[in-house]
XYZ file of C-alpha atoms in Angstrom:
669
model
C 121.827 0.796 83.415
C 123.539 4.171 83.711
C 121.681 6.559 85.992
C 122.765 10.104 85.084
C 120.465 11.604 87.679
C 120.614 14.031 90.577
C 120.149 12.532 94.093
C 116.375 13.171 94.243
C 115.794 11.764 90.749
C 117.917 8.719 91.558
C 115.965 8.071 94.761
C 112.703 8.274 92.801
C 113.943 5.693 90.283
C 115.249 3.234 92.907
C 112.225 3.359 95.256
C 110.101 0.295 94.465
C 109.295 -1.129 97.922
C 106.474 1.360 98.607
C 103.940 3.448 96.665
C 105.698 6.641 95.585
C 104.615 10.209 94.899
C 107.215 12.186 92.953
C 106.410 15.863 93.447
C 108.022 17.204 90.278
C 108.346 20.952 89.796
C 108.304 22.534 86.335
C 111.391 21.636 84.291
C 112.732 19.229 86.927
C 113.188 16.217 84.633
C 110.115 14.152 85.503
C 110.002 12.358 82.128
C 113.609 11.269 82.641
C 112.634 9.809 86.031
C 109.679 7.856 84.601
C 111.623 6.456 81.649
C 114.703 5.591 83.733
C 112.425 3.872 86.252
C 110.827 1.745 83.536
C 114.292 0.694 82.362
C 115.325 -0.028 85.981
C 112.238 -2.208 86.574
C 112.944 -4.236 83.421
C 116.726 -4.525 83.482
C 117.633 -4.540 87.176
C 114.459 -5.800 88.834
C 113.864 -8.354 86.039
C 110.193 -7.364 85.796
C 108.596 -8.485 82.489
C 107.953 -5.438 80.290
C 104.446 -6.717 79.550
C 103.459 -6.254 83.212
C 104.456 -2.565 83.329
C 102.024 0.199 82.367
C 102.793 3.938 82.170
C 99.929 6.343 81.547
C 99.798 10.040 80.762
C 97.289 12.461 79.235
C 98.304 13.074 75.620
C 99.464 10.897 72.762
C 102.447 13.190 72.261
C 103.642 12.695 75.857
C 103.143 8.927 75.530
C 105.119 8.830 72.262
C 107.963 10.852 73.758
C 108.098 8.578 76.809
C 108.165 5.437 74.682
C 110.916 6.832 72.436
C 113.057 7.689 75.468
C 112.659 4.186 76.915
C 113.755 2.655 73.590
C 116.884 4.845 73.635
C 117.769 3.546 77.105
C 117.588 -0.159 76.320
C 117.344 -2.768 73.602
C 113.913 -2.764 71.944
C 113.588 -6.528 72.378
C 113.531 -6.070 76.166
C 110.553 -3.690 75.996
C 108.239 -6.096 74.162
C 104.766 -5.837 75.675
C 105.494 -2.595 77.551
C 102.428 -0.334 77.533
C 102.968 3.428 77.451
C 99.705 5.147 76.583
C 97.107 7.696 77.579
C 94.514 6.923 80.245
C 91.875 6.787 77.532
C 93.814 4.385 75.316
C 94.261 2.063 78.318
C 90.518 2.309 78.982
C 89.770 1.567 75.324
C 91.932 -1.567 75.482
C 90.110 -2.779 78.610
C 86.729 -2.209 76.918
C 87.819 -4.038 73.748
C 88.970 -7.047 75.758
C 85.871 -7.099 77.989
C 83.150 -6.367 75.428
C 81.038 -9.354 76.387
C 81.050 -8.521 80.090
C 80.129 -4.904 79.282
C 77.298 -5.954 76.955
C 78.771 -4.359 73.814
C 79.228 -5.799 70.327
C 82.480 -5.684 68.337
C 82.929 -2.571 66.202
C 81.561 -0.098 68.757
C 81.882 3.623 67.981
C 83.536 6.341 70.051
C 81.349 9.446 69.994
C 83.262 12.735 69.804
C 82.078 16.067 71.190
C 79.922 16.863 68.141
C 78.263 13.428 68.267
C 77.465 13.702 71.963
C 75.980 17.182 71.730
C 73.820 16.084 68.776
C 72.508 13.135 70.779
C 71.727 15.340 73.797
C 69.953 17.861 71.535
C 67.848 15.082 69.995
C 66.878 13.736 73.428
C 65.963 17.199 74.698
C 63.954 17.966 71.558
C 62.171 14.638 71.842
C 61.318 14.973 75.533
C 61.204 18.685 76.286
C 60.715 20.419 72.944
C 64.328 21.649 73.030
C 63.893 24.363 75.695
C 66.307 27.238 75.026
C 69.980 26.367 74.762
C 70.181 23.846 77.595
C 71.717 21.067 75.495
C 75.296 22.349 75.872
C 74.946 22.820 79.626
C 73.347 19.377 79.963
C 76.137 17.707 77.981
C 78.780 19.356 80.186
C 76.896 18.269 83.306
C 76.811 14.654 82.069
C 80.564 14.839 81.438
C 81.163 16.254 84.930
C 79.115 13.428 86.437
C 81.110 10.803 84.541
C 84.410 12.425 85.542
C 83.260 12.426 89.167
C 82.256 8.745 88.914
C 78.577 9.565 89.382
C 76.288 7.051 87.678
C 72.940 8.096 86.117
C 71.112 6.497 89.052
C 73.264 8.449 91.525
C 72.689 11.649 89.544
C 68.897 11.185 89.694
C 69.062 10.662 93.477
C 71.369 13.618 94.069
C 69.763 16.137 91.671
C 68.623 19.290 93.459
C 67.041 21.991 91.302
C 64.892 21.510 88.187
C 67.846 21.897 85.796
C 69.806 19.146 87.552
C 66.758 16.858 87.617
C 66.248 17.378 83.870
C 69.946 16.752 83.181
C 69.887 13.578 85.311
C 66.920 12.185 83.362
C 68.639 13.018 80.073
C 71.784 11.308 81.420
C 69.803 8.075 81.909
C 68.362 8.228 78.385
C 71.708 9.322 76.920
C 73.499 6.242 78.281
C 70.654 3.984 77.151
C 70.877 5.402 73.621
C 74.652 4.965 73.516
C 74.176 1.301 74.397
C 71.487 0.906 71.709
C 73.815 2.476 69.131
C 76.743 0.293 70.297
C 78.668 3.480 71.106
C 80.625 5.006 73.971
C 81.656 8.590 74.590
C 85.110 9.846 75.557
C 84.343 9.838 79.304
C 83.075 6.236 79.091
C 86.572 5.068 78.146
C 87.465 5.506 81.831
C 84.092 5.121 83.526
C 83.054 1.805 81.927
C 86.212 -0.042 83.099
C 85.805 1.400 86.617
C 82.155 0.265 86.805
C 83.127 -3.139 85.416
C 85.955 -3.602 87.946
C 83.635 -2.506 90.750
C 80.991 -5.068 89.800
C 83.199 -7.952 88.607
C 85.998 -8.809 91.015
C 87.062 -11.764 88.849
C 87.794 -9.433 85.921
C 89.532 -6.932 88.211
C 91.826 -9.661 89.584
C 92.652 -10.729 86.025
C 93.787 -7.187 85.158
C 95.725 -6.847 88.414
C 97.579 -9.977 87.342
C 98.427 -8.357 84.024
C 99.645 -5.080 85.536
C 102.308 -5.494 88.220
C 103.626 -1.939 88.160
C 101.749 1.259 87.270
C 103.355 4.653 86.587
C 101.154 7.748 86.222
C 102.363 11.056 84.762
C 100.699 14.478 85.369
C 98.847 13.024 88.349
C 97.472 16.429 89.374
C 95.301 16.305 86.222
C 93.453 13.104 87.173
C 89.730 13.268 87.859
C 87.815 11.152 90.378
C 87.110 8.346 87.889
C 90.744 8.125 86.760
C 91.855 8.021 90.390
C 89.372 5.201 91.038
C 90.875 3.259 88.093
C 94.395 3.688 89.521
C 93.295 2.451 92.958
C 91.504 -0.541 91.442
C 94.469 -1.624 89.326
C 97.053 -1.212 92.091
C 94.994 -2.725 94.912
C 97.020 -3.606 98.022
C 100.329 -3.944 96.185
C 103.195 -1.464 96.316
C 103.665 -1.189 92.538
C 102.758 2.461 91.981
C 104.686 5.615 91.097
C 102.782 8.819 90.393
C 104.428 12.019 89.216
C 102.649 15.316 89.658
C 102.777 18.976 90.593
C 99.840 20.618 92.360
C 101.171 24.011 91.208
C 100.466 23.038 87.588
C 96.880 21.835 88.052
C 94.918 24.042 85.616
C 92.132 21.783 84.360
C 89.482 21.821 87.110
C 86.934 22.861 84.452
C 87.267 19.389 82.938
C 87.224 17.491 86.232
C 90.894 17.478 87.297
C 91.334 17.266 91.060
C 94.739 18.345 92.460
C 93.481 17.075 95.808
C 94.058 13.569 94.437
C 97.699 14.136 95.430
C 96.612 14.549 99.058
C 94.235 11.555 98.847
C 97.225 9.327 98.077
C 98.400 9.762 101.680
C 95.040 8.445 102.914
C 94.663 5.570 100.465
C 98.291 4.385 100.550
C 99.363 4.638 104.187
C 103.030 3.787 103.498
C 103.292 6.342 100.671
C 106.710 7.894 100.174
C 107.137 11.429 98.823
C 110.209 12.617 96.893
C 110.479 16.209 95.678
C 112.199 17.201 92.438
C 113.060 20.872 92.976
C 116.117 21.401 90.760
C 114.962 23.065 87.547
C 116.952 22.455 84.343
C 114.954 24.863 82.191
C 114.856 28.427 83.487
C 117.118 31.147 84.867
C 117.176 31.991 88.564
C 115.250 35.239 88.023
C 112.378 33.449 86.274
C 112.226 30.783 89.004
C 112.351 33.422 91.742
C 109.278 35.080 90.192
C 107.482 31.723 89.876
C 108.249 30.778 93.492
C 107.088 34.178 94.814
C 103.840 33.979 92.876
C 102.842 30.411 93.735
C 103.722 30.823 97.434
C 100.424 32.717 97.720
C 98.537 29.432 97.137
C 97.990 26.917 99.962
C 100.025 23.709 99.579
C 99.703 20.137 100.788
C 103.379 19.618 99.886
C 105.764 22.584 99.985
C 108.522 22.868 97.378
C 110.780 25.561 95.953
C 112.359 25.449 92.511
C 116.032 26.319 92.097
C 118.490 26.343 89.219
C 122.230 26.285 88.501
C 121.772 28.285 85.280
C 122.512 31.703 86.819
C 120.197 34.660 87.405
C 119.782 35.763 83.791
C 118.007 38.929 82.632
C 115.346 40.743 84.674
C 111.696 40.223 83.707
C 110.507 42.975 81.352
C 107.106 44.535 82.033
C 105.526 46.367 79.083
C 102.845 48.887 80.030
C 100.724 49.873 76.997
C 97.902 52.371 76.458
C 95.587 49.804 74.825
C 95.625 46.364 73.171
C 96.721 47.838 69.810
C 99.783 49.424 71.377
C 100.370 46.276 73.428
C 100.540 44.225 70.230
C 102.853 46.744 68.537
C 105.232 46.895 71.507
C 105.345 43.113 71.964
C 106.087 42.487 68.279
C 108.612 45.351 68.267
C 110.325 43.786 71.287
C 110.318 40.384 69.568
C 111.856 41.793 66.358
C 114.500 43.687 68.327
C 115.376 40.656 70.446
C 115.530 38.305 67.455
C 117.813 40.724 65.568
C 120.029 41.285 68.603
C 120.411 37.597 69.529
C 120.157 36.193 65.972
C 117.592 33.704 67.298
C 115.126 31.580 65.382
C 111.455 32.601 65.304
C 110.431 29.312 66.906
C 112.397 30.348 70.014
C 109.512 32.738 70.796
C 106.038 32.176 72.217
C 103.209 34.627 72.859
C 100.938 33.260 75.606
C 97.505 34.614 76.531
C 94.477 33.743 78.675
C 91.834 33.744 75.918
C 91.887 32.874 72.204
C 90.398 36.265 71.267
C 93.673 37.953 72.313
C 95.565 36.360 69.410
C 93.990 38.435 66.618
C 96.091 41.578 66.985
C 99.319 39.561 67.252
C 98.375 37.530 64.172
C 97.741 40.692 62.141
C 100.972 42.384 63.231
C 103.065 39.278 62.600
C 101.585 39.023 59.099
C 102.278 42.723 58.469
C 105.922 42.200 59.466
C 106.145 39.031 57.381
C 107.002 36.953 60.451
C 105.879 33.294 60.243
C 103.717 32.068 63.112
C 101.760 29.009 64.196
C 98.421 29.450 65.957
C 97.844 26.547 68.330
C 94.252 25.394 68.564
C 93.493 26.076 64.897
C 91.203 23.935 62.766
C 91.746 20.224 63.333
C 92.295 18.062 60.246
C 89.340 15.991 61.448
C 87.094 19.071 61.534
C 87.166 19.506 57.733
C 83.800 18.664 56.152
C 85.247 16.114 53.734
C 87.112 14.297 56.534
C 84.003 14.224 58.728
C 82.071 12.754 55.762
C 84.520 9.900 55.128
C 85.052 9.266 58.854
C 81.271 8.914 59.217
C 81.272 6.275 56.462
C 84.121 4.446 58.206
C 82.409 4.607 61.585
C 79.230 3.168 60.151
C 81.136 0.444 58.294
C 82.616 -0.548 61.654
C 79.325 -0.093 63.525
C 76.105 0.113 61.428
C 74.150 1.106 64.558
C 76.019 4.439 64.782
C 73.083 6.848 64.365
C 75.115 10.057 64.061
C 77.188 8.552 61.264
C 74.004 7.353 59.501
C 72.455 10.841 59.634
C 75.587 12.418 58.138
C 76.081 10.053 55.207
C 72.562 8.916 54.261
C 72.246 11.781 51.786
C 75.933 12.599 51.151
C 76.187 12.359 48.182
C 72.474 12.857 47.529
C 70.297 9.734 47.411
C 66.843 11.259 47.726
C 66.909 10.839 51.532
C 66.214 14.404 52.658
C 65.969 15.972 56.141
C 62.216 15.253 56.341
C 62.727 11.551 55.628
C 65.539 11.346 58.177
C 63.448 13.091 60.827
C 60.548 10.669 60.268
C 63.003 7.749 60.287
C 64.330 8.918 63.692
C 60.791 8.964 65.084
C 60.067 5.529 63.600
C 63.339 4.032 64.923
C 62.645 5.460 68.371
C 59.189 3.859 68.395
C 60.821 0.529 67.532
C 63.631 1.063 70.086
C 66.235 0.436 67.386
C 69.006 2.178 65.506
C 68.268 3.956 62.208
C 70.086 1.284 60.191
C 68.122 -1.561 61.823
C 64.870 0.388 61.380
C 65.396 0.452 57.595
C 65.058 -3.362 57.531
C 61.872 -3.327 59.630
C 58.821 -4.871 57.909
C 56.707 -1.905 59.088
C 58.889 0.648 57.260
C 56.608 0.658 54.203
C 53.629 1.658 56.366
C 55.467 4.692 57.739
C 56.936 5.994 54.448
C 55.957 6.476 50.825
C 57.061 3.719 48.402
C 59.764 5.986 46.960
C 61.199 6.989 50.365
C 61.085 3.325 51.478
C 62.953 2.227 48.361
C 65.596 4.969 48.745
C 66.260 3.940 52.350
C 66.362 0.244 51.480
C 68.682 0.846 48.502
C 71.077 2.691 50.779
C 71.234 0.015 53.509
C 71.428 -2.806 50.929
C 74.426 -1.169 49.261
C 76.014 -0.557 52.635
C 75.478 -4.155 53.752
C 77.108 -5.459 50.564
C 80.114 -3.244 51.196
C 80.236 -4.324 54.847
C 80.457 -8.009 53.894
C 83.666 -7.353 51.907
C 85.440 -6.314 55.131
C 85.915 -9.975 56.040
C 87.544 -10.795 52.694
C 89.687 -7.734 51.968
C 92.264 -5.413 53.440
C 90.172 -2.724 55.242
C 92.038 0.058 53.427
C 91.064 -1.484 50.066
C 87.419 -1.459 51.207
C 87.721 2.229 52.088
C 89.162 2.981 48.643
C 86.287 1.079 47.041
C 83.795 3.005 49.170
C 85.171 6.348 47.955
C 84.878 5.127 44.340
C 81.373 3.702 44.866
C 79.939 6.968 46.159
C 81.916 8.917 43.503
C 82.989 11.334 46.218
C 85.440 13.201 43.990
C 82.622 14.091 41.557
C 80.426 15.108 44.514
C 83.143 17.565 45.582
C 83.453 18.933 42.031
C 79.664 19.414 41.895
C 79.352 21.135 45.286
C 82.516 23.285 45.510
C 82.593 26.777 43.998
C 86.009 26.249 42.425
C 87.824 23.215 41.035
C 90.881 24.102 43.132
C 88.857 23.843 46.361
C 87.501 20.437 45.305
C 91.024 19.229 44.516
C 92.318 20.344 47.942
C 89.425 18.572 49.661
C 90.063 15.385 47.696
C 93.756 15.599 48.587
C 92.703 15.705 52.264
C 90.592 12.574 51.745
C 93.572 10.783 50.214
C 95.730 11.922 53.152
C 93.200 10.233 55.441
C 93.374 7.020 53.374
C 97.180 7.094 53.542
C 96.989 7.649 57.301
C 94.786 4.569 57.580
C 97.183 2.601 55.375
C 100.153 3.526 57.598
C 98.227 2.590 60.742
C 97.274 -0.750 59.208
C 100.850 -1.392 58.139
C 101.960 -0.945 61.763
C 99.089 -3.089 63.090
C 98.204 -5.615 60.347
C 95.911 -7.552 62.695
C 93.753 -4.499 63.414
C 90.289 -4.421 61.881
C 88.547 -1.307 60.566
C 86.849 -0.605 63.917
C 90.239 -0.625 65.671
C 91.698 1.762 63.089
C 88.721 4.135 63.243
C 88.776 4.246 67.057
C 92.520 4.941 66.966
C 91.956 7.866 64.585
C 89.123 9.183 66.795
C 91.398 9.137 69.846
C 94.227 10.753 67.874
C 91.900 13.603 66.969
C 90.526 14.078 70.476
C 93.886 13.936 72.253
C 96.154 15.576 69.684
C 94.288 18.652 68.527
C 96.725 21.106 70.081
C 99.848 18.996 70.039
C 101.409 19.616 66.653
C 103.919 22.132 67.945
C 106.881 20.915 65.879
C 106.484 23.700 63.343
C 109.306 25.012 61.181
C 110.749 28.269 62.516
C 107.471 29.964 63.438
C 106.526 32.143 66.402
C 104.112 30.195 68.626
C 100.771 31.775 69.580
C 98.794 29.832 72.189
C 96.650 29.980 75.292
C 98.091 29.325 78.736
C 96.096 26.092 78.887
C 97.635 24.888 75.609
C 101.245 25.690 76.588
C 101.468 23.253 79.498
C 104.260 20.735 79.002
C 106.108 22.988 76.530
C 109.100 25.274 76.904
C 110.513 28.164 74.886
C 113.724 30.195 75.165
C 111.769 33.488 75.102
C 108.189 33.996 76.316
C 105.774 36.940 76.092
C 102.964 36.624 78.639
C 100.378 39.202 77.526
C 97.278 40.748 79.098
C 98.351 40.616 82.752
C 95.272 42.494 84.010
C 92.445 41.969 86.460
C 89.436 40.290 84.754
C 91.762 38.800 82.134
C 94.447 37.084 84.235
C 92.905 36.351 86.693
C 89.828 35.901 84.503
C 86.598 37.623 85.511
C 84.644 34.355 85.819
C 87.276 32.926 88.192
C 87.161 36.092 90.325
C 83.373 35.782 90.539
C 83.643 32.067 91.409
C 86.416 32.764 93.964
C 88.775 30.474 92.068
C 91.867 32.684 92.123
C 94.145 29.787 93.082
C 93.737 28.072 89.704
C 94.302 31.368 87.867
C 97.503 31.826 89.878
C 98.584 28.331 88.849
C 97.831 29.279 85.239
C 100.102 32.343 85.511
C 102.737 30.128 87.163
C 102.580 27.696 84.225
C 103.052 30.619 81.806
C 106.072 31.978 83.699
C 107.756 28.575 83.958
C 107.539 27.982 80.170
C 110.329 30.575 79.766
C 113.928 29.379 79.642
C 116.036 32.516 79.173
C 113.796 35.580 78.965
C 110.289 36.532 80.076
C 108.322 39.628 79.063
C 104.935 40.465 80.606
C 102.541 43.046 79.121
C 99.401 44.851 80.292
C 97.105 47.655 79.082
C 95.600 50.770 80.676
C 92.478 50.426 78.517
C 91.032 47.564 76.500
C 88.057 47.185 74.165
C 85.518 44.665 75.371
C 82.192 43.966 73.622
C 82.561 47.170 71.599
C 83.169 49.339 74.678
C 86.498 50.768 75.860
C 87.045 50.005 79.555
C 89.732 50.929 82.087
C 92.002 48.051 83.121
C 93.693 47.407 86.436
C 97.066 45.664 86.663
C 96.721 42.027 87.699
C 97.119 41.287 91.402
C 99.693 38.715 90.295
C 102.096 41.534 89.310
C 102.181 42.660 92.947
C 103.004 39.088 93.983
C 106.170 39.019 91.851
C 109.538 40.053 93.362
C 109.727 43.733 92.435
C 113.534 43.743 92.332
C 113.381 41.243 89.439
C 111.179 43.459 87.236
C 112.246 45.967 84.587
C 109.407 48.285 83.578
C 109.091 49.833 80.123
C 106.426 51.512 78.022
C 104.191 54.346 79.210
C 105.999 56.762 81.515
C 109.349 54.944 81.246
C 112.202 56.594 79.325
C 114.155 54.266 76.989
C 117.927 54.816 76.717
C 118.989 56.439 73.410
C 121.286 53.516 72.487
C 118.411 51.062 72.876
C 116.141 53.258 70.721
C 118.774 53.259 67.956
C 119.254 49.489 68.197
C 115.519 48.897 67.900
C 115.453 51.139 64.857
C 118.187 49.063 63.221
C 116.256 45.875 63.992
C 113.107 47.230 62.323
C 115.093 48.369 59.281
C 116.647 44.922 58.970
C 113.205 43.329 59.179
C 111.903 45.754 56.542
C 114.777 44.812 54.205
C 113.917 41.121 54.656
C 110.278 41.852 53.798
C 111.335 43.685 50.631
C 113.723 40.921 49.634
C 116.918 42.841 50.504
């Protein structure tokens, strides 16, 4: 194996006789280290590929890692190698240990909408739905699961009334999930950890399967993920984790950068190797990043450096208000693109909050500049896709209550909201799912003959369709389902225009084709496997489709992590925006500083930062103060422009030419 690596990277690849922490700065080639290490373990150390597991946080990162490994070595040697997300690994453990966990085949994975609906139903049932506590309660349950706090622990530890209520709901929530043969996203990690804690025989079996574990983006792990890593590794040395505490920006969803420090306690012979050479950015950009992040405390000190030269100074645009900020940023972008003859997809506009994108979207449209807004509507959020996915989920797991509620009257079958509400009450009294309740002998006593017949007709039809899954290709069953319910006619009847109905039906067929392609790749997979794979794709990939054709990228600082762009505009560098007001109030400036650091280190060749003197907030114009982070940047690396700064005449003329050229393009020459 050829190791085209710098000394630190090479040392990280070759270290296998002790647990290893690779402290990898932004742009330092961490993916190369992980993939080269996998190849080294297989080819040089003769470790079977099937005993090596690499985990990361997104499907895109896992795909990229797997593709790089396949480029390094013959595909036949990587048979059995697992490169996946944490959650996909957890899903595989659950599927293989269903019996021990007390679940039936075909379990459902509840997404965010499903979980909030279940919490709302429990709160309505028990507390009359007091105020808007359901969202807060759902987030608290998620935090408990990410912190490896069981419902019983939560009940014992609950302090105030809100926590006590949430802990009781947590108990009922988990009980309902079990009744509905469902798990939520957090359970994909927590259930394996609880299982391994309680069943040492199963834990030892999995330790036998996994001889070497590699973990990417380790600073983003939560307490439950860290517990899973410790369980799988045990007393062996087979562990490499790659992380950067300066890029930990997800504490709001349970990430704990302190897990990097805990490694030193839990693995006493831990080795630490720092990757400090940056292959992405100019020296000026790295100097700014180093200055900024040095204001945070560090367990492990590091300093990024580059051989790419100093590059241009960092431009600071000072605008009167957000309207002028947008105009100046887009003007700068047009001028730069004309001057350098760059592509539009070389540029990214990064901001702290989604609301900041609107002005940039409008101005880009006005200048006929193509753009891609990250975090837009997910394919799986379309009504027609949610309808068909609900049918598929229920085909795989008839006890899925949320799916039942969505499809029972779509298309209409005479099962209205009143009937469904009474059915929920009846099913709860029988401690069963809605589907099972429809077969109950007592159903006729609770409903009118017509309502009883409508419910029974629905579950009879569904059961007949379900039985065909054993005899047919699952995709063929899905196609039959769409014909049976005459979904295309339903769309024609309910859409205002035929064109809208046709687009929606085209989306449905795209979903069917997606299923067909998945099944072609995994012919042994049943419908439940395919549906769970699609659910995970949706949850993990919503903001990942960044391979857009020649479009300016608009995205939040949270969404830009892991990406890089030749030219970056970091906008809204003001107090109460970056750092955000809520973080100032919570005294969480360190994470905001890391967020700014992530934004700065996305830039390869040029970085422009903007701020406003005034900004409209909630209908009121307020004065803005420059962000404290601007003072923490090296002042000799900054070039100020905008209000109070005279622009050279030559530059004014060049910008004018750039705008004229853009105008000609808009008018077709």
